[in-house]
Coordinates of N, CA, C and O in Angstrom, one line a residue:
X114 N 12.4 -3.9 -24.5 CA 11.7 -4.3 -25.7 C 11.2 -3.1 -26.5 O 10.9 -2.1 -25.9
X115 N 11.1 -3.2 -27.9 CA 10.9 -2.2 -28.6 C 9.4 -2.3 -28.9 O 8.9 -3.4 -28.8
X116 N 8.6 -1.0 -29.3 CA 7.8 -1.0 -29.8 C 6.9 -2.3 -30.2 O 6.2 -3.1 -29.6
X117 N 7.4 -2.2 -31.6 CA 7.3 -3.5 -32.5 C 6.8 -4.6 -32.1 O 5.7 -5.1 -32.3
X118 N 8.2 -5.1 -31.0 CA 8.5 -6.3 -30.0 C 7.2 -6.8 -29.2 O 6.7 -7.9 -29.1
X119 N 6.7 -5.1 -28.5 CA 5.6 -5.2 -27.7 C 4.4 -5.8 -28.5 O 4.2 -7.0 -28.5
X120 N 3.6 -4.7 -29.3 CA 2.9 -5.1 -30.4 C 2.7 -6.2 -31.0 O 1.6 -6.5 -31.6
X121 N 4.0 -7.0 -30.9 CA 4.1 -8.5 -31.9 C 4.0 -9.5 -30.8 O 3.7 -10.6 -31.1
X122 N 4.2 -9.3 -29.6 CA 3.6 -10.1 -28.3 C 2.5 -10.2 -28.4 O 2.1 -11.3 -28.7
X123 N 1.9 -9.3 -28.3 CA 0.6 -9.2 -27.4 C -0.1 -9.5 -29.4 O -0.7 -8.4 -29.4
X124 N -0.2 -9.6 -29.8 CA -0.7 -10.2 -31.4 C -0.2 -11.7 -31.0 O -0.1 -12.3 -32.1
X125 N 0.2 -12.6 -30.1 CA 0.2 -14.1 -29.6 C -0.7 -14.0 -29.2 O -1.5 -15.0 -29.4
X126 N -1.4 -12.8 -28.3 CA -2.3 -13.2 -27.1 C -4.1 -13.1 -27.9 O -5.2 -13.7 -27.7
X127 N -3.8 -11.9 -28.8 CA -5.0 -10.9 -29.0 C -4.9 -10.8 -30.9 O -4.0 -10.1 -31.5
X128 N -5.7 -11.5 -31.5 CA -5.1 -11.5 -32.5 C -6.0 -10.2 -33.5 O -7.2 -9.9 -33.5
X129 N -5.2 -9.7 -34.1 CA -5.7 -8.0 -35.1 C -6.9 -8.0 -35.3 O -7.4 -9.1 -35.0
X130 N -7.4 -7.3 -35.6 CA -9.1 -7.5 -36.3 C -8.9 -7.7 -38.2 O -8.0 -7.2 -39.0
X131 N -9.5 -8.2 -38.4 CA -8.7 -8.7 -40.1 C -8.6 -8.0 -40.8 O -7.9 -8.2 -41.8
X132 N -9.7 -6.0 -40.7 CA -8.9 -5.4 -41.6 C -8.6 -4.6 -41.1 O -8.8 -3.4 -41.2
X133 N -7.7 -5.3 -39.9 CA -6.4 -4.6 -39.7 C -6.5 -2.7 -38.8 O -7.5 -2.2 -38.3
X134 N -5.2 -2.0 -38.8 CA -5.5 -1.1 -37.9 C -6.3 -0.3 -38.8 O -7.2 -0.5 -39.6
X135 N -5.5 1.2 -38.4 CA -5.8 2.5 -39.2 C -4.6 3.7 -39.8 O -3.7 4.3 -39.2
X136 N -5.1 3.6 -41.0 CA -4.6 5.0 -41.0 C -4.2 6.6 -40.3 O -5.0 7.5 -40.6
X137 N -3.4 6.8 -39.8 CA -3.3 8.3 -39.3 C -2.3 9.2 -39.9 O -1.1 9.0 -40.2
X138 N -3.0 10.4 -39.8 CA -1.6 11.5 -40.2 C -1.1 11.7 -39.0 O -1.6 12.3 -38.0
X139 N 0.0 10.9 -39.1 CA 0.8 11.2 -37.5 C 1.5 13.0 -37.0 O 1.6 13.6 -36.0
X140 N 1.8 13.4 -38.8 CA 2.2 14.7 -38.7 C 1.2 15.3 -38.5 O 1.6 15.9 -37.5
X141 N 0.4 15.6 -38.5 CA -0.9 16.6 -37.9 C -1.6 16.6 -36.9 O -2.3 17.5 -36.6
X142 N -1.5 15.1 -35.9 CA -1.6 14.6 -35.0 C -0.5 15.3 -34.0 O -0.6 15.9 -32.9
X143 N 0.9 15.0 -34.9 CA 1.6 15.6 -33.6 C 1.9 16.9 -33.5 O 2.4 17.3 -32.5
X144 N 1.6 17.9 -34.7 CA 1.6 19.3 -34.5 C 0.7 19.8 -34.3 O 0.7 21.1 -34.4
X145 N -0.8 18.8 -34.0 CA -1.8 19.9 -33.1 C -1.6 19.6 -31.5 O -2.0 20.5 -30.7
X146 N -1.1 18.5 -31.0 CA -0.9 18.4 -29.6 C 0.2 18.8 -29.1 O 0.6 18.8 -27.9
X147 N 1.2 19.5 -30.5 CA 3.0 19.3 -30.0 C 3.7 19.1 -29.5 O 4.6 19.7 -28.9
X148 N 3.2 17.5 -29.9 CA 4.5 16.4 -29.0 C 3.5 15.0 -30.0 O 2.4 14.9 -30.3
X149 N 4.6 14.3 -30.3 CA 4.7 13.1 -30.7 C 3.9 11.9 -29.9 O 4.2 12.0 -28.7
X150 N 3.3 11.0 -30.2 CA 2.6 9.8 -29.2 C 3.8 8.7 -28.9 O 4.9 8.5 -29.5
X151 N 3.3 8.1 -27.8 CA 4.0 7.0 -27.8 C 4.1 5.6 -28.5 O 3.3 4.7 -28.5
X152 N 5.2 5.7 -29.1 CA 5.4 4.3 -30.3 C 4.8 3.1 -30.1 O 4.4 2.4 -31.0
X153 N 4.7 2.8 -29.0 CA 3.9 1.4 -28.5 C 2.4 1.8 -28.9 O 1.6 0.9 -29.2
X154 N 2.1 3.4 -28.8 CA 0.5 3.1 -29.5 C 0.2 3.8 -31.2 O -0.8 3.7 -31.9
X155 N 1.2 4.2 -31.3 CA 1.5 4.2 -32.4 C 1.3 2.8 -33.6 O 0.6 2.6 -34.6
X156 N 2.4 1.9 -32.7 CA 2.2 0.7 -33.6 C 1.0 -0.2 -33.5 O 0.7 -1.0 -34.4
X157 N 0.3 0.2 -32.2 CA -0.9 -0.7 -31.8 C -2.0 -0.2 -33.0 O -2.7 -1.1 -33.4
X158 N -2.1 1.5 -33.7 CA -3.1 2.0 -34.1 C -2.8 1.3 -35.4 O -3.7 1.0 -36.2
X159 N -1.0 1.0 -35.6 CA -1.0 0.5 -37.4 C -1.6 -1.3 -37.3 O -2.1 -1.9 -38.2
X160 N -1.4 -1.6 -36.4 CA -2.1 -3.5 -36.2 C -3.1 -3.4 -35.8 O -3.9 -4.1 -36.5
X161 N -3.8 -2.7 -34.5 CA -5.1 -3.4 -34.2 C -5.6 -2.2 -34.9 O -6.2 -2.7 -35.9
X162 N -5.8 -0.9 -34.8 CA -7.2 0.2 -34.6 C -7.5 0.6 -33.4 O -7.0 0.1 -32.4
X163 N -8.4 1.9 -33.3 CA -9.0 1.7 -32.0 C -10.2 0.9 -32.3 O -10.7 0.5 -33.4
X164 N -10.6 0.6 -30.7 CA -11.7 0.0 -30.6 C -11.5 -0.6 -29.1 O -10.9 -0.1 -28.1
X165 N -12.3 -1.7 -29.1 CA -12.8 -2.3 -27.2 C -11.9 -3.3 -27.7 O -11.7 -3.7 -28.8
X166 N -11.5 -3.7 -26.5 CA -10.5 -5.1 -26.0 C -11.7 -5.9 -24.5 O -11.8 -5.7 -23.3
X167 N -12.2 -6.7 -25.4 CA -13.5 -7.7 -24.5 C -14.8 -6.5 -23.8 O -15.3 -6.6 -22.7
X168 N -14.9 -5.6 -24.9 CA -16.1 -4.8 -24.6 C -15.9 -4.3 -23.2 O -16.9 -4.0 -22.5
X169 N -14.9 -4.2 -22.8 CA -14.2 -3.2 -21.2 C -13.4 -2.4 -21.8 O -13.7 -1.3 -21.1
X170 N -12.5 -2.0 -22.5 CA -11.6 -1.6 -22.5 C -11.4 -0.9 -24.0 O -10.9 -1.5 -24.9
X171 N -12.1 0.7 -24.1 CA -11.9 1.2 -25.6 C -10.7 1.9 -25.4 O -10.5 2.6 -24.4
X172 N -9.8 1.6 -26.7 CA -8.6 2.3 -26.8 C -9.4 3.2 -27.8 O -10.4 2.9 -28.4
X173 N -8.7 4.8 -27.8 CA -9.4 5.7 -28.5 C -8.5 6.1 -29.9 O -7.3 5.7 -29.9
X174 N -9.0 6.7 -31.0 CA -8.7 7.0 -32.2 C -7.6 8.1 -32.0 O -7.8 8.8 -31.0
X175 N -6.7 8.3 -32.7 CA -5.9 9.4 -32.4 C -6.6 10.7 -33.5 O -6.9 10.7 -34.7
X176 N -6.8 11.4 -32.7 CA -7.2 12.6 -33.8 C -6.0 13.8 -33.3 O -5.3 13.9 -32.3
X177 N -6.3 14.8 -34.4 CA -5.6 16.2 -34.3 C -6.8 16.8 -32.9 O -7.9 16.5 -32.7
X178 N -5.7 18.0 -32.1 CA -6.5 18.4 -31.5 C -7.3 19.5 -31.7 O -6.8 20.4 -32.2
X179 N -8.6 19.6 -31.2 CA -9.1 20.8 -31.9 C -10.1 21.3 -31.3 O -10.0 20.6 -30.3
X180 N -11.0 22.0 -31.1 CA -11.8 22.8 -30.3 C -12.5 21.7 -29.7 O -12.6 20.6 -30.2
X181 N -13.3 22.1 -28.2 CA -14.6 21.0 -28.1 C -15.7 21.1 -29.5 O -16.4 20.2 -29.9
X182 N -15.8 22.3 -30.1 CA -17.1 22.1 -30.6 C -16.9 21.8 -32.1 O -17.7 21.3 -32.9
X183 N -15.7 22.0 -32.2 CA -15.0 20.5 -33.4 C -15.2 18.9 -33.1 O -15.8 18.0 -33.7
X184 N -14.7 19.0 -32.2 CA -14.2 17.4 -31.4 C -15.0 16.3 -31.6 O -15.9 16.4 -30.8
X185 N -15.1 15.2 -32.2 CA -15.5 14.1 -32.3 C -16.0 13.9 -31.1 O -15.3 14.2 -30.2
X186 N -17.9 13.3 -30.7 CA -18.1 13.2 -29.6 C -17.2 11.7 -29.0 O -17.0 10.7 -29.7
X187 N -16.8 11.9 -27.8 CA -16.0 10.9 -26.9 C -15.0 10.4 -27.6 O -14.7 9.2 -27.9
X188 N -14.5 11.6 -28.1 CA -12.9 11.0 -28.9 C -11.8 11.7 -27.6 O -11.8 12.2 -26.5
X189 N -11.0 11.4 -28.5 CA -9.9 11.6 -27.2 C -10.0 12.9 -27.2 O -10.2 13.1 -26.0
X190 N -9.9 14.1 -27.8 CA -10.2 15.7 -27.2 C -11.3 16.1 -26.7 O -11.5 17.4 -26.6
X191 N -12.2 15.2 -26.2 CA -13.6 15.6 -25.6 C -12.7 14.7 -24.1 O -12.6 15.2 -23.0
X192 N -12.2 13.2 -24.5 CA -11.9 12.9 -23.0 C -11.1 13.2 -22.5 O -10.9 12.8 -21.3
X193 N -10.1 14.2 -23.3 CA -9.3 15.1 -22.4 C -9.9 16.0 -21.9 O -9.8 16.1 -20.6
X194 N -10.5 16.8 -22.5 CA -10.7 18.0 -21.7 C -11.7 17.0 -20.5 O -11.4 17.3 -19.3
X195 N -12.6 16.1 -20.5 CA -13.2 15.6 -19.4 C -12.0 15.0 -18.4 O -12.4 14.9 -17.2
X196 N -10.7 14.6 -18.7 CA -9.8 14.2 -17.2 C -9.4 15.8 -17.2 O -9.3 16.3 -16.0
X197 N -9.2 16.6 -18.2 CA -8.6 17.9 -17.3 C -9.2 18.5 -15.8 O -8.8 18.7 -14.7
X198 N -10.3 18.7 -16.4 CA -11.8 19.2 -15.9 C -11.7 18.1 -14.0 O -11.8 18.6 -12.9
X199 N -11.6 16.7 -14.3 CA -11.6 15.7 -13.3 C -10.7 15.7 -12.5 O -10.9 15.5 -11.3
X200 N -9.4 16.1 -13.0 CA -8.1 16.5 -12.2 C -7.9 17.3 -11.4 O -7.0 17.3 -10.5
X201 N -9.0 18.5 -11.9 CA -9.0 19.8 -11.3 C -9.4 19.2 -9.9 O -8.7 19.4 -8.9
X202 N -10.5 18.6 -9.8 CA -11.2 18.7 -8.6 C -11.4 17.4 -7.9 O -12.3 17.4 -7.0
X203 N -10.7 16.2 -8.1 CA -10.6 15.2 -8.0 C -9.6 14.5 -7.0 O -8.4 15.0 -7.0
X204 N -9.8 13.5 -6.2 CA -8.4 13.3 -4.8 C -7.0 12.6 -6.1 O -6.9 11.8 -7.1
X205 N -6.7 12.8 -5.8 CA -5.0 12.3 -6.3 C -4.2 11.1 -5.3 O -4.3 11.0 -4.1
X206 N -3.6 10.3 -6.0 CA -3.1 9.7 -4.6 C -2.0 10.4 -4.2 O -1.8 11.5 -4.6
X207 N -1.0 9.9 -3.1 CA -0.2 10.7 -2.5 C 1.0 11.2 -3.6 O 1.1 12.4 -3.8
X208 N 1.8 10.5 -4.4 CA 2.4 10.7 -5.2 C 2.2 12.0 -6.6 O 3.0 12.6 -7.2
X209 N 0.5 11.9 -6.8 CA 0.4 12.9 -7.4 C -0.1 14.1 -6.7 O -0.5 15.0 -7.4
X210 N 0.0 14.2 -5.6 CA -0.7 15.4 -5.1 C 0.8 16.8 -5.3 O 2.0 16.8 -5.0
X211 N 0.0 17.6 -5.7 CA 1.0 18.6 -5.9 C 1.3 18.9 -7.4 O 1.6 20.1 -7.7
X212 N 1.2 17.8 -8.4 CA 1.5 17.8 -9.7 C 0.6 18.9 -10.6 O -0.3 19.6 -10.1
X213 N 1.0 18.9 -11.8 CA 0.3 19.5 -12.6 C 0.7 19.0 -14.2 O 1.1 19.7 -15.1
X214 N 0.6 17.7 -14.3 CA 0.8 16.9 -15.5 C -0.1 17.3 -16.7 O -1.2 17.8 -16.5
X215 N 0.3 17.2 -18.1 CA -0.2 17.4 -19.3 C -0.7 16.5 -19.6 O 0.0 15.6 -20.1
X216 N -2.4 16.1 -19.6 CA -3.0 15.4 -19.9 C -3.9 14.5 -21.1 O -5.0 14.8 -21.3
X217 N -3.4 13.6 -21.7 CA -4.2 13.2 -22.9 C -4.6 11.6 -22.5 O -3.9 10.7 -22.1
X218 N -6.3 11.9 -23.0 CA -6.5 10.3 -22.4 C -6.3 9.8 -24.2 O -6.3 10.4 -25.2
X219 N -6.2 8.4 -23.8 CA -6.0 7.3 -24.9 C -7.3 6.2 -24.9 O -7.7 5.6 -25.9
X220 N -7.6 6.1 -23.5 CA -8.8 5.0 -23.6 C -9.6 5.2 -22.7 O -9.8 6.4 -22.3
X221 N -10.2 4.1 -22.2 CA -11.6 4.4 -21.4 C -12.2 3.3 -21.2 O -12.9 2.8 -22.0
X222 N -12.1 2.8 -20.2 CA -12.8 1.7 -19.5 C -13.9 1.2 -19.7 O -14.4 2.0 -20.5
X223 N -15.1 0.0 -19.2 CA -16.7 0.5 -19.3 C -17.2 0.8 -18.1 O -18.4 0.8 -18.1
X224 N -16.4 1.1 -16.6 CA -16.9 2.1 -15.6 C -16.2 3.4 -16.1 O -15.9 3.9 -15.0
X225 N -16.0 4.0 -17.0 CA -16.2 5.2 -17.3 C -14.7 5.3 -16.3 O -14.7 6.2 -15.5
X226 N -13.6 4.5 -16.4 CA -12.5 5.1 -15.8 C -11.4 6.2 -17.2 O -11.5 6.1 -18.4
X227 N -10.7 6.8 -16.6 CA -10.2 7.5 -17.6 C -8.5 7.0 -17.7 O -7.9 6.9 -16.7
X228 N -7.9 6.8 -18.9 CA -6.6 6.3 -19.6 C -5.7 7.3 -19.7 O -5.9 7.8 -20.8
X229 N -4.7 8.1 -19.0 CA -4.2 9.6 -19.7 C -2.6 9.5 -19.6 O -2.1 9.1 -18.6
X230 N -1.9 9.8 -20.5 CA -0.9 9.9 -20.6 C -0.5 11.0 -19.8 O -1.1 12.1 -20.1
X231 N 0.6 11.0 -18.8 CA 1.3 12.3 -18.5 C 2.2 12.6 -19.8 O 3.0 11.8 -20.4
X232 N 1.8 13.9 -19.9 CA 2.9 13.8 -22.0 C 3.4 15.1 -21.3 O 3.2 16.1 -21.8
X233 N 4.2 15.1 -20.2 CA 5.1 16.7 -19.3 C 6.2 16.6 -20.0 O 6.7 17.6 -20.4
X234 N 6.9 15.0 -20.3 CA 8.0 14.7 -20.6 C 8.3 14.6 -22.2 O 7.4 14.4 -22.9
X235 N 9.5 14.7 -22.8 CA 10.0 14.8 -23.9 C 9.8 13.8 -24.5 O 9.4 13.7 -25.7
X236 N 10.2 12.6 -23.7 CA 9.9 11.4 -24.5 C 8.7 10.7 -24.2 O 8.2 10.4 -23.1
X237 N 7.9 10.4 -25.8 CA 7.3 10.1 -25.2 C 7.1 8.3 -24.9 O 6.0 7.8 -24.5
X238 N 7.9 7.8 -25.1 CA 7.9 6.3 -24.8 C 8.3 6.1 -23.5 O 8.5 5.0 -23.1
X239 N 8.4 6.9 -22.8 CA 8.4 7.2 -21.3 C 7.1 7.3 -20.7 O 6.7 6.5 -20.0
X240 N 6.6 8.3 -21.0 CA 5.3 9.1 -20.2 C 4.3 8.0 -19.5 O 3.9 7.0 -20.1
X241 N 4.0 8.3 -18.1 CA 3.7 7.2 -17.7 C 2.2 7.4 -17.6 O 1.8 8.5 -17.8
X242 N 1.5 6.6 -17.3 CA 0.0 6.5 -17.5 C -0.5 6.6 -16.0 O -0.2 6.1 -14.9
X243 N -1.7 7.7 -16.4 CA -2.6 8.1 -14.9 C -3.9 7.8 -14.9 O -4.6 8.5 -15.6
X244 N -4.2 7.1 -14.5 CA -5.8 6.5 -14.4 C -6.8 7.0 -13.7 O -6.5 6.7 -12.5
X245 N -8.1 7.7 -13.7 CA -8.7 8.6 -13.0 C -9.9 7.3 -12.9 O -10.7 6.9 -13.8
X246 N -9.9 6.9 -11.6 CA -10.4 5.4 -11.7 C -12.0 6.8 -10.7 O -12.0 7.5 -9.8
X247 N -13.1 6.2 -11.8 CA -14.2 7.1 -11.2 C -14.9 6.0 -9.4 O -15.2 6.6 -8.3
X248 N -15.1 4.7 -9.6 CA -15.2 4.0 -8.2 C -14.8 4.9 -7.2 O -15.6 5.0 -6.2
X249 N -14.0 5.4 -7.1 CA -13.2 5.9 -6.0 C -12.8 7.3 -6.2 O -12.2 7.9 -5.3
X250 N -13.0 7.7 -7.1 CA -12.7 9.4 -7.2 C -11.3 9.6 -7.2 O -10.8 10.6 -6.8
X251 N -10.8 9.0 -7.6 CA -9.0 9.1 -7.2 C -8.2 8.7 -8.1 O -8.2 7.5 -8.4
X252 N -7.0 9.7 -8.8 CA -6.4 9.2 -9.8 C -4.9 9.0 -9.3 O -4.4 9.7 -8.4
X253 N -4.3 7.9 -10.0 CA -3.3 7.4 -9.9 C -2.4 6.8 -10.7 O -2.9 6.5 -11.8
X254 N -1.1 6.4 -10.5 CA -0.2 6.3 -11.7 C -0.1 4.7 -11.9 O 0.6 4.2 -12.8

């Protein structure tokens, strides 16, 4: 299923907020992280926005990336560098132990769990998602 496809599903289930997503400069977005996001949230940011899905679940704003003491507080370059920082020192499950994945979170739970794309890979409609679930100290795919 494509992008779109996805997006236009889950708009049966979850319907937009009425005005709609957001604007982003996707070019300056993707030449400060350099690498492109994945289209499925790409299209989610042009229909829904960020925001909470039932006040559990904040999908985050796409910003350029840029210093911490630039950084929008609890935007996604503050909660990256907070899963970087978490990865460092945090149990992995068996599968990730040994890795050293490129981390960008996208959302954020309301136990404070973390959303992060492994973006190692070229494509990014691939890159699979690592969850640094804080309950348990342990991130996983």
């Amino acid at each position: 299923m494509s992008a779109a496809a996805d997006v236009d599903a889950l708009r049966r289930l979850m319907l937009p907020p009425a005005d709609g997503g957001v604007a982003v400069d996707w070019a300056r977005v993707t030449e400060s992280w350099g690498r492109a996001f994945p289209p499925d949230y790409v299209r989610f940011m042009q229909v829904y926005g960020p925001g909470a899905v039932q006040n559990h679940l904040s999908i985050d704003e796409p910003e350029p990336k840029t210093s911490l003491s630039q950084a929008r507080r609890d935007g996604m370059v503050v909660e990256t560098a907070n899963a970087e920082a978490d990865w460092e020192s945090e149990d992995k499950s068996p599968e990730l132990e040994g890795t050293s994945p490129l981390l960008i979170t996208w959302g954020v739970d309301a136990t404070a769990d973390l959303l992060c794309w492994d973006a190692s890979g070229r494509d990014p409609a691939s890159w699979p998602v690592l969850v640094y679930k804080r309950g348990d100290t342990r991130w996983r795919r």
